[in-house]
Short mmCIF file of C-alpha atoms in Angstrom, two decimals:
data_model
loop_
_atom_site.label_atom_id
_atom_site.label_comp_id
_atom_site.label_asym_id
_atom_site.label_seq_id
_atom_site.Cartn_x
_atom_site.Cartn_y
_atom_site.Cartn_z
CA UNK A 1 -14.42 -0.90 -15.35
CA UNK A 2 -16.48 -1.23 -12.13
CA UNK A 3 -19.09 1.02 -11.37
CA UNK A 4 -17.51 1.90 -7.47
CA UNK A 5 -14.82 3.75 -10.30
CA UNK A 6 -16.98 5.20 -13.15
CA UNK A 7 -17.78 8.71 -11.75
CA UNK A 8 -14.19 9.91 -11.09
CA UNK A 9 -12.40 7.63 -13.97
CA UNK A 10 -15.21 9.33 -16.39
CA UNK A 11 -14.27 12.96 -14.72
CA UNK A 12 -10.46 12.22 -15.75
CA UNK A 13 -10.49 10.58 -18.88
CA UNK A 14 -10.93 11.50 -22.97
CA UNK A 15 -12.40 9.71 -25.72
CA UNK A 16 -10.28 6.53 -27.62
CA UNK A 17 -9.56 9.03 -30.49
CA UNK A 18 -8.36 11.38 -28.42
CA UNK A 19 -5.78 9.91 -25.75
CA UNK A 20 -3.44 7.21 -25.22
CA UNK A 21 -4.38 3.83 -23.79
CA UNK A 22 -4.03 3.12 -20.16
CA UNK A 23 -3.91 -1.07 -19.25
CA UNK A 24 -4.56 -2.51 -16.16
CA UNK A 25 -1.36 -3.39 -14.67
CA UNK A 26 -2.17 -7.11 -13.76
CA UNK A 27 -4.58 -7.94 -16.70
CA UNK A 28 -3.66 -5.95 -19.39
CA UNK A 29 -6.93 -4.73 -20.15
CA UNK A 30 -7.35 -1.08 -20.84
CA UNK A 31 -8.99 0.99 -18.04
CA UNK A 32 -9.07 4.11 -19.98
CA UNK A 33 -7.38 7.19 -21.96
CA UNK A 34 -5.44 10.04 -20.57
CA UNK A 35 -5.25 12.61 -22.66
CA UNK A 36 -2.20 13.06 -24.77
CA UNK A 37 -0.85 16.81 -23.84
CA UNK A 38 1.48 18.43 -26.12
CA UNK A 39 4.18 21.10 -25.21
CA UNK A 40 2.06 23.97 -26.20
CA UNK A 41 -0.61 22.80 -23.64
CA UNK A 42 2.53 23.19 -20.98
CA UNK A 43 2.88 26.53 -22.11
CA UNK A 44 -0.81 27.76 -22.11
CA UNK A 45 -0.63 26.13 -18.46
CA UNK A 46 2.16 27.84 -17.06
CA UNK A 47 1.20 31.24 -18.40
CA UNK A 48 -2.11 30.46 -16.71
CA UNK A 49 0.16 29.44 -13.43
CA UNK A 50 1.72 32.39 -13.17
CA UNK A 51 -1.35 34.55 -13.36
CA UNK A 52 -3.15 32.87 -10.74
CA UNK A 53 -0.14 32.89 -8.25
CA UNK A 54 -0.33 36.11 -6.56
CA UNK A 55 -3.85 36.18 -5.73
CA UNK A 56 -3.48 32.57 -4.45
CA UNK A 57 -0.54 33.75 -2.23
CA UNK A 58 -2.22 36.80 -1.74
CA UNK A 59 -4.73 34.69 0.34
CA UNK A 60 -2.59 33.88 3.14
CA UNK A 61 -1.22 31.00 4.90
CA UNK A 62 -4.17 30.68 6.91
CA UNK A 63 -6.92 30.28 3.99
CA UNK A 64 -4.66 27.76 2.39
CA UNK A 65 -4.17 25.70 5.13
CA UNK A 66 -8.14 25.79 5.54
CA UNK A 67 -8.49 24.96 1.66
CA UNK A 68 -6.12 21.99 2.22
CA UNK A 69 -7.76 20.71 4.96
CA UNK A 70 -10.89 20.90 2.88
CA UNK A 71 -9.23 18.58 0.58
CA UNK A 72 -7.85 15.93 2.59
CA UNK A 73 -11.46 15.38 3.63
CA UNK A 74 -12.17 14.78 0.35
CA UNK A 75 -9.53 12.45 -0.65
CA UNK A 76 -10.80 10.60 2.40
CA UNK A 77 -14.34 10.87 1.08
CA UNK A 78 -12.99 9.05 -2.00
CA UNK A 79 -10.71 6.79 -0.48
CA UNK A 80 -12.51 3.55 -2.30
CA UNK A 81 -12.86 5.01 -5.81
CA UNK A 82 -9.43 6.53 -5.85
CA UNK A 83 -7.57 2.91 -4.60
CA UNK A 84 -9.37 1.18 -7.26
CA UNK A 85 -8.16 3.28 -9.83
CA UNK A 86 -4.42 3.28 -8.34
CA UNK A 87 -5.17 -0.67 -7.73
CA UNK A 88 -5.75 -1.35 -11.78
CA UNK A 89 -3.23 1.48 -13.12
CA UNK A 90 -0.61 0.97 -10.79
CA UNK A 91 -1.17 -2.76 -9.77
CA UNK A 92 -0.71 -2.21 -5.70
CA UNK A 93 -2.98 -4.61 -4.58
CA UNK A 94 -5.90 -2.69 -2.54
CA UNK A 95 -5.35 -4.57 0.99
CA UNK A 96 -2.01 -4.44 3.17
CA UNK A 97 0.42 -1.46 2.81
CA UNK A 98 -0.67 -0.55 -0.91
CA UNK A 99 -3.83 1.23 -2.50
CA UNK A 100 -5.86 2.30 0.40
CA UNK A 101 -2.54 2.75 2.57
CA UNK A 102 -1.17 5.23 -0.23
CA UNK A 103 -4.58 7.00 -0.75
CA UNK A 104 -4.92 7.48 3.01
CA UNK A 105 -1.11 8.61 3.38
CA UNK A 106 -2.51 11.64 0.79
CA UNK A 107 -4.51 12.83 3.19
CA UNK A 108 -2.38 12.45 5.97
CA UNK A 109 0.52 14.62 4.36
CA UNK A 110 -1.87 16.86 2.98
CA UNK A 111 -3.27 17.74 6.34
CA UNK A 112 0.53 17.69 7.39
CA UNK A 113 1.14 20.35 4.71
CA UNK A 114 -1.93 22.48 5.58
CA UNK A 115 -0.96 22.74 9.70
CA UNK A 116 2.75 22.40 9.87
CA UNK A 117 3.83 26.30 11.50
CA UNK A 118 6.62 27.87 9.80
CA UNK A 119 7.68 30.73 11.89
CA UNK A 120 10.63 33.11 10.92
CA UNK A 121 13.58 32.76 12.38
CA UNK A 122 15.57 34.55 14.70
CA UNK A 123 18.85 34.49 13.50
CA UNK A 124 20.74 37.07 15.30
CA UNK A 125 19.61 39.82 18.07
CA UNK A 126 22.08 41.87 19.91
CA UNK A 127 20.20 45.06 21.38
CA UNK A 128 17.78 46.58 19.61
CA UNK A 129 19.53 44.80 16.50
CA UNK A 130 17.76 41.90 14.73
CA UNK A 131 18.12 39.51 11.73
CA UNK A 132 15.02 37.34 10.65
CA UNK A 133 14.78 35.00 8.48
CA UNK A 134 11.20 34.68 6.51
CA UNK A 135 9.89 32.68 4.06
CA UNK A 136 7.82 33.31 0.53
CA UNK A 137 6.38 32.07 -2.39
CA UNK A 138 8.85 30.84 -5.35
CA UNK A 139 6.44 31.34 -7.67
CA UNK A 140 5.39 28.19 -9.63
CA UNK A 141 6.43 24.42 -8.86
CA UNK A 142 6.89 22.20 -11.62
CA UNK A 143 6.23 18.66 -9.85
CA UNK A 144 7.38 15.53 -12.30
CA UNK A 145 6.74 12.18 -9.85
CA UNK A 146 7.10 8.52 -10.38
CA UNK A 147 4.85 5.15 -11.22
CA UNK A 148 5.72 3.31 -8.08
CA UNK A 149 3.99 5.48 -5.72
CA UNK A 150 1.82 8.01 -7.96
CA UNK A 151 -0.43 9.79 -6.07
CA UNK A 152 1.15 9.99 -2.92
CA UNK A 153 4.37 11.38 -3.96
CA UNK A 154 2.86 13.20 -6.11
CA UNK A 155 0.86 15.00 -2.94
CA UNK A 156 4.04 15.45 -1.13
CA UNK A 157 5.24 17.65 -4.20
CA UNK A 158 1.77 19.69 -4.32
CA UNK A 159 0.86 20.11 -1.12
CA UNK A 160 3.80 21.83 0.67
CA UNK A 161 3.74 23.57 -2.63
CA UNK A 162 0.57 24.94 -2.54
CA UNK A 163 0.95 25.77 1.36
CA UNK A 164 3.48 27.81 0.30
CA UNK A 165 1.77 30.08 -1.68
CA UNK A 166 3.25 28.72 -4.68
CA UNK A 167 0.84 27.21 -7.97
CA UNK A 168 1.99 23.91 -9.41
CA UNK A 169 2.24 21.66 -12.69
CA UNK A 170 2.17 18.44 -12.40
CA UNK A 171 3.35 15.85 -14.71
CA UNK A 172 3.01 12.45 -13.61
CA UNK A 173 4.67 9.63 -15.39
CA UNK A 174 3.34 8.40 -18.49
CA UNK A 175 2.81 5.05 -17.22
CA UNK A 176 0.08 6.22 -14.09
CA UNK A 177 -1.52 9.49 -15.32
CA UNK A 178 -5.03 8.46 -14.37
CA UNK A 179 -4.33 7.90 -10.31
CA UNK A 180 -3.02 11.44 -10.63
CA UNK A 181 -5.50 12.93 -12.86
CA UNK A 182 -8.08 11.67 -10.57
CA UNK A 183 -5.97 13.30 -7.46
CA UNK A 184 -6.06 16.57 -8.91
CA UNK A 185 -9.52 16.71 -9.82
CA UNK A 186 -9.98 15.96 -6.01
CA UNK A 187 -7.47 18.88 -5.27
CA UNK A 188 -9.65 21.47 -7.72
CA UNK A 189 -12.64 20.93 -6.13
CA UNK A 190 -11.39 23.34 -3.48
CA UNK A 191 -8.77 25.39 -5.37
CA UNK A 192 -8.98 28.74 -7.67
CA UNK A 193 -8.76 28.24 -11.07
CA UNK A 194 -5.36 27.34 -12.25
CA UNK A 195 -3.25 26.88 -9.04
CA UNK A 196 -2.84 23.19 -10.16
CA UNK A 197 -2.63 21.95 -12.87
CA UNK A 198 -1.64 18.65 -14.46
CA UNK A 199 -0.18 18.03 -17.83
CA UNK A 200 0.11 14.14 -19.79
CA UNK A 201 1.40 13.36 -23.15
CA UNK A 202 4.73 13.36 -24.61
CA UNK A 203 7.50 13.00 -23.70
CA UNK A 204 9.43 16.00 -24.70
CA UNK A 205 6.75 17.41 -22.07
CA UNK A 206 8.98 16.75 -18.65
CA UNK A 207 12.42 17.98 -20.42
CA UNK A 208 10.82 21.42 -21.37
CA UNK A 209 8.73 21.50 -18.13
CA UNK A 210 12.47 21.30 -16.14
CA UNK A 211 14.06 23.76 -18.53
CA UNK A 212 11.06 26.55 -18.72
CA UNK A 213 12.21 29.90 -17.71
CA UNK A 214 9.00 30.59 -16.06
CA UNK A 215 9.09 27.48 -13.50
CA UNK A 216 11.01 28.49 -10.49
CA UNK A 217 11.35 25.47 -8.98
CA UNK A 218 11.37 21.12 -10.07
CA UNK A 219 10.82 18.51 -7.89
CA UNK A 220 11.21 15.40 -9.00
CA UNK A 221 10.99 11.38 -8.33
CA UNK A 222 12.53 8.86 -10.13
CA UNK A 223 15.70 7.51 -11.53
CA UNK A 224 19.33 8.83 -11.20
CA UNK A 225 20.00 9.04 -14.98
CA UNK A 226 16.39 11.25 -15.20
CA UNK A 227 17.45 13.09 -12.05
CA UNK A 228 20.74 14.50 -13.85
CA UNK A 229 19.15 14.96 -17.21
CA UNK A 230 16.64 17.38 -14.98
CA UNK A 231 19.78 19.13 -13.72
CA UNK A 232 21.29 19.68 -16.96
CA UNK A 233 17.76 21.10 -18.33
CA UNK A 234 17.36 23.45 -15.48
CA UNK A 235 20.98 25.34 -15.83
CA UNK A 236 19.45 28.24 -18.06
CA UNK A 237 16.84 28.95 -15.87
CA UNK A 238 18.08 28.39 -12.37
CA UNK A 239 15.22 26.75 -11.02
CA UNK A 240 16.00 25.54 -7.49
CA UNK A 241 15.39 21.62 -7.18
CA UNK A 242 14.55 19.14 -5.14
CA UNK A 243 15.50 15.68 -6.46
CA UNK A 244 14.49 12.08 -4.90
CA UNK A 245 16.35 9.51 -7.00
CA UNK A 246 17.38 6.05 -6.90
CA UNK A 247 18.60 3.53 -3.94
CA UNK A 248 20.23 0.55 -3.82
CA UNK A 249 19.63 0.62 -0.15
CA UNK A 250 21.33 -1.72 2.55
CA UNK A 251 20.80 -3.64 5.69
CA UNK A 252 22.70 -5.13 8.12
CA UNK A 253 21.91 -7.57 10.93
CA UNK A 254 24.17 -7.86 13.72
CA UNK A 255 25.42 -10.51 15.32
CA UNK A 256 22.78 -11.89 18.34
CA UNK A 257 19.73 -10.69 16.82
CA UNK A 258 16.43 -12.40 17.15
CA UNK A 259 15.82 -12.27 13.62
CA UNK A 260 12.56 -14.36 13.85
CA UNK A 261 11.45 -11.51 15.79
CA UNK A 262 12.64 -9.12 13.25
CA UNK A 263 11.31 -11.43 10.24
CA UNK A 264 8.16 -9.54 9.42
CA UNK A 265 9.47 -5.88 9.20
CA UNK A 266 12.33 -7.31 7.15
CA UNK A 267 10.45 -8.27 4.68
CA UNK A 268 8.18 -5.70 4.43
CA UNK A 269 11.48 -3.24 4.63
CA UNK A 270 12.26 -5.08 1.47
CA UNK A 271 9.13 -5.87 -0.59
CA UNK A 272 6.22 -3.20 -0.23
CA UNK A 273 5.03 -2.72 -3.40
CA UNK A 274 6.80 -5.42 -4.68
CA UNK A 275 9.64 -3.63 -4.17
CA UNK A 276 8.84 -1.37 -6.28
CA UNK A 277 10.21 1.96 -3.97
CA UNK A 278 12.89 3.46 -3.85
CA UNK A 279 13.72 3.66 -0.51
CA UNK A 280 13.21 -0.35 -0.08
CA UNK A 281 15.71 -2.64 1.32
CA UNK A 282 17.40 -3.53 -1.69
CA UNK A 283 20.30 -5.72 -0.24
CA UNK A 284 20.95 -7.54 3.33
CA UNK A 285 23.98 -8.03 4.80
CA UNK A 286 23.79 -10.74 7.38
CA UNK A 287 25.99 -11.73 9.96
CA UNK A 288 27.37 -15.38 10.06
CA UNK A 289 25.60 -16.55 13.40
CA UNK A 290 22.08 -15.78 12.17
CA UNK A 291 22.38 -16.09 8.76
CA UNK A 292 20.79 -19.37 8.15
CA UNK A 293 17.94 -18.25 10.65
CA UNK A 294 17.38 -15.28 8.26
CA UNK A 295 17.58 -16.93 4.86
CA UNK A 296 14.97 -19.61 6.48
CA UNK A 297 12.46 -16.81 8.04
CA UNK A 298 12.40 -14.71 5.06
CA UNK A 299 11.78 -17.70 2.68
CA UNK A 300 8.68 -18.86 4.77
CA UNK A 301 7.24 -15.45 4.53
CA UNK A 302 7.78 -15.09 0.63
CA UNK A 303 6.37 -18.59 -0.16
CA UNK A 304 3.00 -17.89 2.06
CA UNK A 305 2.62 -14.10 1.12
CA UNK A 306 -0.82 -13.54 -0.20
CA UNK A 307 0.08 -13.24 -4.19
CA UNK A 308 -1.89 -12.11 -7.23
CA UNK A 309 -4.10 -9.64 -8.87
CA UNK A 310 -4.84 -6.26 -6.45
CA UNK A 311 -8.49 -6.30 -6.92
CA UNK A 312 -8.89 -9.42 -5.26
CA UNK A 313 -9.62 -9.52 -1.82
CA UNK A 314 -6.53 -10.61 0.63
CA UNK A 315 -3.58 -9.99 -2.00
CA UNK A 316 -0.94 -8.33 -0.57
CA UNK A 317 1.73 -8.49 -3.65
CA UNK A 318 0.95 -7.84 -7.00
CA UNK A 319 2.30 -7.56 -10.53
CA UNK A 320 5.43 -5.20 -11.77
CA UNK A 321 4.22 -2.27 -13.05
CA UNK A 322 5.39 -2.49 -16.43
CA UNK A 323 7.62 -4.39 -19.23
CA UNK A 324 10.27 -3.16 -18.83
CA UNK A 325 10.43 -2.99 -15.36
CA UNK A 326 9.60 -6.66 -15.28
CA UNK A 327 12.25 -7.68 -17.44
CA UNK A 328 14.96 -5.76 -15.48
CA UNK A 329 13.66 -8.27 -12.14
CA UNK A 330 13.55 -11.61 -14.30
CA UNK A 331 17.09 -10.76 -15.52
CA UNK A 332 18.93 -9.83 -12.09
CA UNK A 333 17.31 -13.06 -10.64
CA UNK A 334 18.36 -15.42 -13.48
CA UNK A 335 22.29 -13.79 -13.48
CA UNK A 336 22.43 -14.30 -9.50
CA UNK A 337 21.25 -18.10 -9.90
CA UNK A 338 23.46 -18.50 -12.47
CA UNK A 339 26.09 -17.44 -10.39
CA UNK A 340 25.67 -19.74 -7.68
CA UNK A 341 23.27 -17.80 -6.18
CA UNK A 342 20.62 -20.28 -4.05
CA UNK A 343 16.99 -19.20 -4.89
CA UNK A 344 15.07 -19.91 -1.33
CA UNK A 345 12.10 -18.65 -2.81
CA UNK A 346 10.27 -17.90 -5.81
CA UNK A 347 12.77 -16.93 -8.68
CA UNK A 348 10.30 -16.79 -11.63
CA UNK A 349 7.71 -15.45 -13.43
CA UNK A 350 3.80 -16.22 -12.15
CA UNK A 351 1.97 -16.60 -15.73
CA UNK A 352 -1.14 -17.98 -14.10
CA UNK A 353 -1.40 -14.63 -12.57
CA UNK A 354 -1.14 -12.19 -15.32
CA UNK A 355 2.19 -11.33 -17.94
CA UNK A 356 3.88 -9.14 -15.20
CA UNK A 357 4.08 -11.20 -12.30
CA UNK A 358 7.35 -12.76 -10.61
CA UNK A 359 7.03 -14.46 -7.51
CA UNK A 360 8.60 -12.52 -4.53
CA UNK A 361 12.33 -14.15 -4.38
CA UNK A 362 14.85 -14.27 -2.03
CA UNK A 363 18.08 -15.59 -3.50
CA UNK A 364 21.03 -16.23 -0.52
CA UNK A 365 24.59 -16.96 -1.17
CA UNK A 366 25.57 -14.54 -3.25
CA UNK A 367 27.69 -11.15 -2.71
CA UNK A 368 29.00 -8.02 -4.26
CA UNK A 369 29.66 -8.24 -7.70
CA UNK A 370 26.68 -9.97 -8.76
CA UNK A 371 24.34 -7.59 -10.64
CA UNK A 372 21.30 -8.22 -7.99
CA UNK A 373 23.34 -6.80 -5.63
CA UNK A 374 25.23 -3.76 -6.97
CA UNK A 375 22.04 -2.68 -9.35
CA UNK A 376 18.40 -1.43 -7.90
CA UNK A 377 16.41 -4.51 -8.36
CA UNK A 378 13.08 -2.16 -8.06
CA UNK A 379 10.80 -5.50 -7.63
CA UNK A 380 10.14 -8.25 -5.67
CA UNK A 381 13.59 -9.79 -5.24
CA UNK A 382 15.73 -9.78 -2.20
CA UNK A 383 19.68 -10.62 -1.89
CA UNK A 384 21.03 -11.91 0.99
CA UNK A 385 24.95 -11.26 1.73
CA UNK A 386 27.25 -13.11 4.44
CA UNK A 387 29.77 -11.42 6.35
CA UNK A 388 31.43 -11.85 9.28
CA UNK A 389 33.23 -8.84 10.54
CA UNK A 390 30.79 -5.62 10.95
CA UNK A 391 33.80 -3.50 9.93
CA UNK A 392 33.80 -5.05 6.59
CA UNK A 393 29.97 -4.99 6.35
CA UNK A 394 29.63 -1.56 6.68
CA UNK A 395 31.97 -0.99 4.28
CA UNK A 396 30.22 -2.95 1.62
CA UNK A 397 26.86 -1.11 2.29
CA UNK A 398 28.56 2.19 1.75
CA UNK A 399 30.52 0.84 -1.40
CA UNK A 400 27.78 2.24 -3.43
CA UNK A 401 27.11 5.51 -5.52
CA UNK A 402 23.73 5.51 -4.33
CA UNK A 403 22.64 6.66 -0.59
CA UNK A 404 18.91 7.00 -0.21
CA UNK A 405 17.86 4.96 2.85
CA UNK A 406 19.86 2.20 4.80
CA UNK A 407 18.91 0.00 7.97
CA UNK A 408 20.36 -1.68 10.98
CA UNK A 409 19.46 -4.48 12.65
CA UNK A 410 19.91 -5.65 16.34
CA UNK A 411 18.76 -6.01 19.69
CA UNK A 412 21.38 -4.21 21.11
CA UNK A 413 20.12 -0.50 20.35
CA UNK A 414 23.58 1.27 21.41
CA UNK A 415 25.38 -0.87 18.60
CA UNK A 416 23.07 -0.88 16.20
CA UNK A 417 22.81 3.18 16.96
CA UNK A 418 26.61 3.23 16.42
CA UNK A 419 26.40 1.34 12.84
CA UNK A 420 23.67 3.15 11.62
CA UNK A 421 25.97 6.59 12.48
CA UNK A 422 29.01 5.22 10.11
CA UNK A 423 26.19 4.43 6.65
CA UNK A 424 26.20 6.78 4.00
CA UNK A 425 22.47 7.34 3.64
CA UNK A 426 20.19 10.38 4.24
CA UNK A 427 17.63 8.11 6.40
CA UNK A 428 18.93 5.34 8.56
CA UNK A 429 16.24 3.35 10.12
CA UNK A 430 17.10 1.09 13.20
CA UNK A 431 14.78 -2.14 13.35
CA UNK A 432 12.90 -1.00 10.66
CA UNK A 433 12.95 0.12 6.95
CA UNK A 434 11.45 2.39 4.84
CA UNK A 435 9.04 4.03 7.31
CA UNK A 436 8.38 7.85 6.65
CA UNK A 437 6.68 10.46 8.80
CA UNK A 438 5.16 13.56 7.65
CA UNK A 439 7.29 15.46 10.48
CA UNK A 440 10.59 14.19 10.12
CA UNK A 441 12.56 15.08 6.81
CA UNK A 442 13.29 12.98 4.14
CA UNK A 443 15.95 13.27 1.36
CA UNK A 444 19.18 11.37 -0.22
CA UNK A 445 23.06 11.69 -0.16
CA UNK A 446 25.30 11.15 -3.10
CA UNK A 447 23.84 9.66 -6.39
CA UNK A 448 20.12 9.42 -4.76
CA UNK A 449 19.41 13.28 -4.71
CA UNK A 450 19.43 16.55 -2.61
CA UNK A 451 17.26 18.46 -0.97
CA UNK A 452 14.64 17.33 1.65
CA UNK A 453 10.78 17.17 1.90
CA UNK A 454 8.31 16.67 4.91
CA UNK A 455 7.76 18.82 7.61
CA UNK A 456 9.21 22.32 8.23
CA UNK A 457 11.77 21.07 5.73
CA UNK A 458 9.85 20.37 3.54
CA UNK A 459 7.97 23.67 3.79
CA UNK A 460 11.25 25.85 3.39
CA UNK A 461 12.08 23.41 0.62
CA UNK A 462 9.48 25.24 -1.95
CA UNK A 463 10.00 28.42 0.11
CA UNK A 464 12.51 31.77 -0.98
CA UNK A 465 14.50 32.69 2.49
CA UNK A 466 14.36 36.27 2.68
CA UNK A 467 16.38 37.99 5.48
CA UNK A 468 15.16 41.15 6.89
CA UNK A 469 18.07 43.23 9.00
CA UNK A 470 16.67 45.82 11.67
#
């Protein structure tokens, strides 16, 4: 442990005897112990929740917004100390779009949270006659993120939440607790007593925390099979949700695109985080003219990437997050090249760097069917498909339960706008991938989710509609 990390790591963690061990995602060493929660701690926590949500709504959108504010300066003023923790935990290395980027993204949405207007609505006015539509508290927001991006998903759960007038739970995934622990104790520097709250430990924690009768809303982060279990555990109660889940997002390039001058935001579409997002480019379709161009640009870039542990200066890739996780990668890459596939770059594990490295990959020649293509690779691993009629690509990106994100490709913006209409996604980017702004909304279709977050959205999204007919 460095000393830049002690203060807020010591604020956040328990003794050995009492906790669960935490390792550091590239060496394996343990950083330190969250504590172990247990089911009755939920329900102490939510009883507390629900006492301290009407004088926190009570206080008005205005002081909220103010209290927010207050605590996106914070996370700023921490910026360092809380990277390094997500660095180690999480394995993000701290330079390029990783650590710092995701710890300064938590301010940015929580500022986005705090001064986003949410007016009601006019919804019909004839005479003297008028229907509004306004917006209130739900009440209390259980918030259940994922490992890949911990604290900053985790802030665009809370902090439209808490905007709202709403108090929150938090329960972050068992394999990143301390990134979040240390977010929240950020967060309750400026909060009441009890309006957030976050709960580690077991795992029966999550299932009751989505089936409580007292949480009145779950949003959640992570995998489809989770996502539906949440669904199932929320019928008694009713809670409204809002569910983020997996992508097995697709890209096309078009025929007479520049792709060297696309290169860079391909692969970045493809492997921030080491791919470890869910709305990455997960599979490229590429048409047969610039094919070869792409395979060739994208291999340069993932044999020269900066590659190794997060803490050290100039990485911009680091390790998988976890075993199992690891072993998903390593598997899809050795079934593609044993199915022809041609590994351009990479393809392997990187021992010299730590147990849970693979070197980024890109793998050509391969096409649907292959496992690397059809399943969410969730590392650093790219798939590149031929085709040579658009019709036919377009159907093969859409030939998938999954519709989270999908991109387009081209120089010619009026056919790459006309592409990008037909994909089943609920975000298609054009020249780009995986970009988010804290104004424009952000959710899945099919397999990959409902509801959306960000912005006004976002807002209404932990809001009750009430009408009001005069």
């Amino acid at each position: 442990m460095t000393d830049t990390a002690t203060s807020l790591l010591d604020a956040v963690t328990v003794p050995e005897a009492e906790g669960r061990a935490i390792p550091d995602a590239a060496t394996r060493e343990i950083i330190g112990y969250a504590p172990n929660h247990t089911v009755d701690d939920l329900e102490a926590a939510i009883v507390r929740a629900r006492v301290a949500q009407p004088p926190w709504n009570a206080l008005g959108h205005a002081e909220r917004s103010r209290l927010l504010n207050l605590v996106a300066d914070e996370i700023e003023a921490n910026a360092e100390e809380l990277a390094l923790i997500l660095s180690r935990e999480q394995g993000k290395p701290l330079d390029g779009p990783n650590a710092r980027f995701e710890v300064g993204a938590c301010a940015v949405w929580t500022r986005n949270a705090a001064d986003t207007v949410l007016e009601p609505e006019i919804v019909f006015e004839a005479g003297e006659s008028r229907a509004e539509i306004h917006y209130d508290a739900l009440g209390v927001v259980g918030a259940i993120g994922p490992w890949n991006w911990p604290m900053m998903i985790s802030v665009w759960q809370i902090a439209p939440s808490l905007r709202m007038g709403n108090t929150v739970i938090v329960k972050p995934s068992g394999f990143t607790p301390l990134s979040v622990l240390a977010l929240v104790e950020i967060f309750n520097r400026h909060l009441p007593a009890d309006v957030l709250t976050v709960i580690t430990g077991e795992r029966g924690v999550a299932s009751r925390l989505a089936a409580h009768p007292d949480i009145d809303k779950i949003m959640f982060t992570g995998s489809t099979p989770t996502g539906r279990k949440i669904v199932e555990s929320s019928a008694n109660n009713l809670a409204r949700l809002t569910l983020e889940l997996g992508g097995n997002d697709a890209g096309i390039v078009l025929p007479g695109t520049d792709v060297r001058a696309h290169a860079e935001n391909l692969f970045w579409g493809a492997f921030i985080n080491g791919g470890q997002t869910c709305a990455a480019l997960k599979r490229l379709y590429v048409h047969d003219s610039v094919y070869e161009a792409t395979v060739e640009a994208l291999g340069e870039i993932a044999r020269s990437i900066p590659f190794g542990r997060g803490t050290d200066a100039g990485n911009v890739i680091g390790p998988l997050q976890n075993e199992g996780q690891f072993d998903i990668v390593k598997r899809l890459v050795d079934e593609a090249a044993a199915a022809g596939g041609r590994v351009v770059a990479g393809g392997a594990p990187a021992p010299e760097h730590g147990p849970l490295f693979f070197q980024p990959t890109i793998v050509a020649d391969v096409s649907d069917g292959v496992a690397l293509v059809d399943e969410e690779q969730f590392g650093p691993a790219l798939p590149i498909i031929r085709f040579s009629d658009v019709e036919d690509a377009i159907r093969r990106a859409n030939d998938s339960d999954e519709g989270l994100g999908a991109s387009v490709w081209s120089d010619d913006r009026a056919a790459a706008l006309e592409v990008a209409k037909r994909l089943e996604a609920g975000t298609v980017w054009i020249n780009s991938h995986g970009g988010l702004n804290p104004q424009v909304p952000f959710g899945g279709t099919k397999s990959s989710g409902y509801g959306q977050e960000f912005g006004v959205a976002g807002l209404k999204g932990v809001a009750a509609p009430k009408v009001i007919s005069y």
